[in-house]
């Protein structure tokens, strides 16, 4: 392709919100064998919603939600925001109009003090409330702290996961108390884009830190056969490198802080949406419209510019 052709393609991309950082990046998109999608916030809307909270102990539901929200208050994770919202509505729905108070003020007066907070990447959060240790997260967070999940809760959890929901488990003072089910709907264009890539001869892959059962259920809905689940944030780039070792060219599409090393390791990194600054920095492409169709637009544009339409 001539420098002019590359300039024109870059301009065409930009007019669609597909920003490419230079001619090399534009050329590399032409030959990708795999497109790896992060699940949360990339294939899904990233707008998690709690659909159920269930207690498996004597604890009162209101107390349970207060404790969980207090533990999540310091977390930046999208799941934390969903949990806070749910707890807030449980306590204050209907009472908000009658008070002139702002949501933040109400929250501040209602949450319990959490000390020794730590985020455990890919697993959840840990803190102390009322002098008791509180754990909120996945199976592996609880099991590595020696918390046993009762059989009845395990059955409930498996059911949630098989219907594509993420189960968040809660332990208080060394014992399991209950769980929350969270759903994060697919983006409306996700399945069409996955199908489109297959038709172009590109293999779609889904990559996530979420558990295998939820991941498989989401992958099935969206039409992806190749799933890599329970991948810790640090392991995402390794998944890409292992595909590259086999001689494949790999594109990675992601949105979060966790995805930056993977975006950088990929032959073509695509940051979707406003994303985080750090993800945008690590990427070759920025897809500003937050629409997965632009992954296809980017590959198409590259193929047309370099005249190697397959
Ligand atoms: P993803 O790859 O889908 O973005 P993460 O690596 O961020 O997932 O998280 C993996 C899993 O760890 C989540 O599905 C959840 O079970 C658990 N987790 C992470 N952060 C939190 C949190 N703040 N509260 C509860 N659970 C969490
Ligand atoms: Mg993430």
mmCIF file of N, CA and C and ligand atoms in Angstrom, residues 38-40 72 75 77 79-80 83 120 122-125 136-138 166-168 207-211 231 233 236 258, ligand 1:
data_model
loop_
_atom_site.group_PDB
_atom_site.id
_atom_site.type_symbol
_atom_site.label_atom_id
_atom_site.label_comp_id
_atom_site.label_asym_id
_atom_site.label_seq_id
_atom_site.Cartn_x
_atom_site.Cartn_y
_atom_site.Cartn_z
ATOM 1 N N UNK A 38 -11.968 -10.031 25.819
ATOM 2 C CA UNK A 38 -12.204 -10.030 27.249
ATOM 3 C C UNK A 38 -13.725 -10.162 27.433
ATOM 4 N N UNK A 39 -14.155 -10.855 28.474
ATOM 5 C CA UNK A 39 -15.608 -11.006 28.658
ATOM 6 C C UNK A 39 -16.264 -9.736 29.209
ATOM 7 N N UNK A 40 -15.866 -9.390 30.451
ATOM 8 C CA UNK A 40 -16.583 -8.337 31.164
ATOM 9 C C UNK A 40 -16.288 -6.954 30.585
ATOM 10 N N UNK A 72 -17.390 -3.701 49.993
ATOM 11 C CA UNK A 72 -17.137 -3.355 48.580
ATOM 12 C C UNK A 72 -16.950 -1.854 48.351
ATOM 13 N N UNK A 75 -13.801 -0.822 46.737
ATOM 14 C CA UNK A 75 -13.391 -1.522 45.517
ATOM 15 C C UNK A 75 -13.775 -0.739 44.270
ATOM 16 N N UNK A 77 -13.999 -2.322 41.364
ATOM 17 C CA UNK A 77 -14.478 -3.335 40.417
ATOM 18 C C UNK A 77 -15.929 -3.086 40.023
ATOM 19 N N UNK A 79 -18.235 -5.171 39.593
ATOM 20 C CA UNK A 79 -19.109 -6.004 40.428
ATOM 21 C C UNK A 79 -19.419 -5.306 41.752
ATOM 22 N N UNK A 80 -18.446 -4.568 42.271
ATOM 23 C CA UNK A 80 -18.620 -3.860 43.540
ATOM 24 C C UNK A 80 -19.715 -2.805 43.397
ATOM 25 N N UNK A 83 -23.136 -4.384 43.467
ATOM 26 C CA UNK A 83 -23.503 -4.814 44.822
ATOM 27 C C UNK A 83 -23.927 -3.613 45.682
ATOM 28 N N UNK A 120 -8.217 -8.487 46.254
ATOM 29 C CA UNK A 120 -7.449 -9.656 45.828
ATOM 30 C C UNK A 120 -7.720 -9.828 44.331
ATOM 31 N N UNK A 122 -8.624 -10.673 40.703
ATOM 32 C CA UNK A 122 -9.200 -11.875 40.110
ATOM 33 C C UNK A 122 -9.988 -12.728 41.082
ATOM 34 N N UNK A 123 -10.115 -12.287 42.345
ATOM 35 C CA UNK A 123 -10.783 -13.119 43.353
ATOM 36 C C UNK A 123 -11.838 -12.399 44.185
ATOM 37 N N UNK A 124 -11.579 -11.162 44.587
ATOM 38 C CA UNK A 124 -12.564 -10.452 45.398
ATOM 39 C C UNK A 124 -11.933 -9.459 46.340
ATOM 40 N N UNK A 125 -12.597 -9.243 47.470
ATOM 41 C CA UNK A 125 -12.081 -8.301 48.460
ATOM 42 C C UNK A 125 -12.111 -8.915 49.855
ATOM 43 N N UNK A 136 -15.501 -11.290 50.394
ATOM 44 C CA UNK A 136 -16.524 -11.203 49.352
ATOM 45 C C UNK A 136 -15.838 -11.512 48.030
ATOM 46 N N UNK A 137 -16.222 -12.631 47.404
ATOM 47 C CA UNK A 137 -15.553 -12.961 46.143
ATOM 48 C C UNK A 137 -15.922 -14.336 45.625
ATOM 49 N N UNK A 138 -14.988 -14.930 44.904
ATOM 50 C CA UNK A 138 -15.312 -16.208 44.257
ATOM 51 C C UNK A 138 -14.896 -17.410 45.128
ATOM 52 N N UNK A 166 -22.823 -14.645 37.526
ATOM 53 C CA UNK A 166 -21.652 -14.789 38.380
ATOM 54 C C UNK A 166 -22.113 -14.814 39.824
ATOM 55 N N UNK A 167 -21.676 -15.817 40.563
ATOM 56 C CA UNK A 167 -22.026 -15.897 41.986
ATOM 57 C C UNK A 167 -20.936 -15.249 42.829
ATOM 58 N N UNK A 168 -21.341 -14.365 43.734
ATOM 59 C CA UNK A 168 -20.386 -13.734 44.651
ATOM 60 C C UNK A 168 -20.669 -14.267 46.052
ATOM 61 N N UNK A 207 -11.868 -14.634 26.826
ATOM 62 C CA UNK A 207 -10.889 -14.700 27.919
ATOM 63 C C UNK A 207 -11.471 -14.006 29.142
ATOM 64 N N UNK A 208 -11.429 -14.687 30.309
ATOM 65 C CA UNK A 208 -12.039 -14.075 31.494
ATOM 66 C C UNK A 208 -11.458 -14.601 32.806
ATOM 67 N N UNK A 209 -11.546 -13.768 33.810
ATOM 68 C CA UNK A 209 -11.181 -14.189 35.155
ATOM 69 C C UNK A 209 -12.344 -14.871 35.855
ATOM 70 N N UNK A 210 -13.497 -14.806 35.259
ATOM 71 C CA UNK A 210 -14.704 -15.397 35.847
ATOM 72 C C UNK A 210 -14.606 -16.922 35.810
ATOM 73 N N UNK A 211 -15.484 -17.586 36.539
ATOM 74 C CA UNK A 211 -15.417 -19.037 36.675
ATOM 75 C C UNK A 211 -15.832 -19.752 35.386
ATOM 76 N N UNK A 231 -8.742 -17.106 34.446
ATOM 77 C CA UNK A 231 -7.402 -16.598 34.152
ATOM 78 C C UNK A 231 -7.159 -15.376 35.037
ATOM 79 N N UNK A 233 -5.552 -11.911 36.384
ATOM 80 C CA UNK A 233 -5.170 -10.735 35.586
ATOM 81 C C UNK A 233 -3.772 -10.864 34.967
ATOM 82 N N UNK A 236 -3.362 -13.146 31.610
ATOM 83 C CA UNK A 236 -4.026 -12.869 30.335
ATOM 84 C C UNK A 236 -3.027 -12.726 29.186
ATOM 85 N N UNK A 258 -6.922 -4.357 33.863
ATOM 86 C CA UNK A 258 -6.437 -5.735 33.838
ATOM 87 C C UNK A 258 -5.978 -6.183 32.462
HETATM 88 P P1 LIG B 1 -12.885 -10.398 34.326
HETATM 89 O O1 LIG B 1 -11.763 -11.045 33.608
HETATM 90 O O2 LIG B 1 -14.216 -11.006 33.940
HETATM 91 O O3 LIG B 1 -12.897 -8.891 34.180
HETATM 92 P P2 LIG B 1 -11.716 -10.244 37.056
HETATM 93 O O4 LIG B 1 -10.364 -10.829 36.827
HETATM 94 O O5 LIG B 1 -11.787 -8.762 37.258
HETATM 95 O O6 LIG B 1 -12.745 -10.739 35.906
HETATM 96 O O7 LIG B 1 -12.396 -10.958 38.324
HETATM 97 C C1 LIG B 1 -12.556 -12.366 38.353
HETATM 98 C C2 LIG B 1 -13.529 -12.798 39.427
HETATM 99 O O8 LIG B 1 -13.054 -12.394 40.717
HETATM 100 C C3 LIG B 1 -14.897 -12.174 39.317
HETATM 101 O O9 LIG B 1 -15.722 -12.884 38.422
HETATM 102 C C4 LIG B 1 -15.401 -12.278 40.754
HETATM 103 O O10 LIG B 1 -15.865 -13.568 41.025
HETATM 104 C C5 LIG B 1 -14.143 -12.050 41.569
HETATM 105 N N1 LIG B 1 -14.012 -10.632 41.964
HETATM 106 C C6 LIG B 1 -13.090 -9.730 41.510
HETATM 107 N N2 LIG B 1 -13.241 -8.545 42.120
HETATM 108 C C7 LIG B 1 -14.309 -8.655 42.960
HETATM 109 C C8 LIG B 1 -14.989 -7.769 43.889
HETATM 110 N N3 LIG B 1 -14.622 -6.498 44.076
HETATM 111 N N4 LIG B 1 -16.034 -8.282 44.582
HETATM 112 C C9 LIG B 1 -16.426 -9.553 44.414
HETATM 113 N N5 LIG B 1 -15.833 -10.420 43.585
HETATM 114 C C10 LIG B 1 -14.791 -10.003 42.867
#
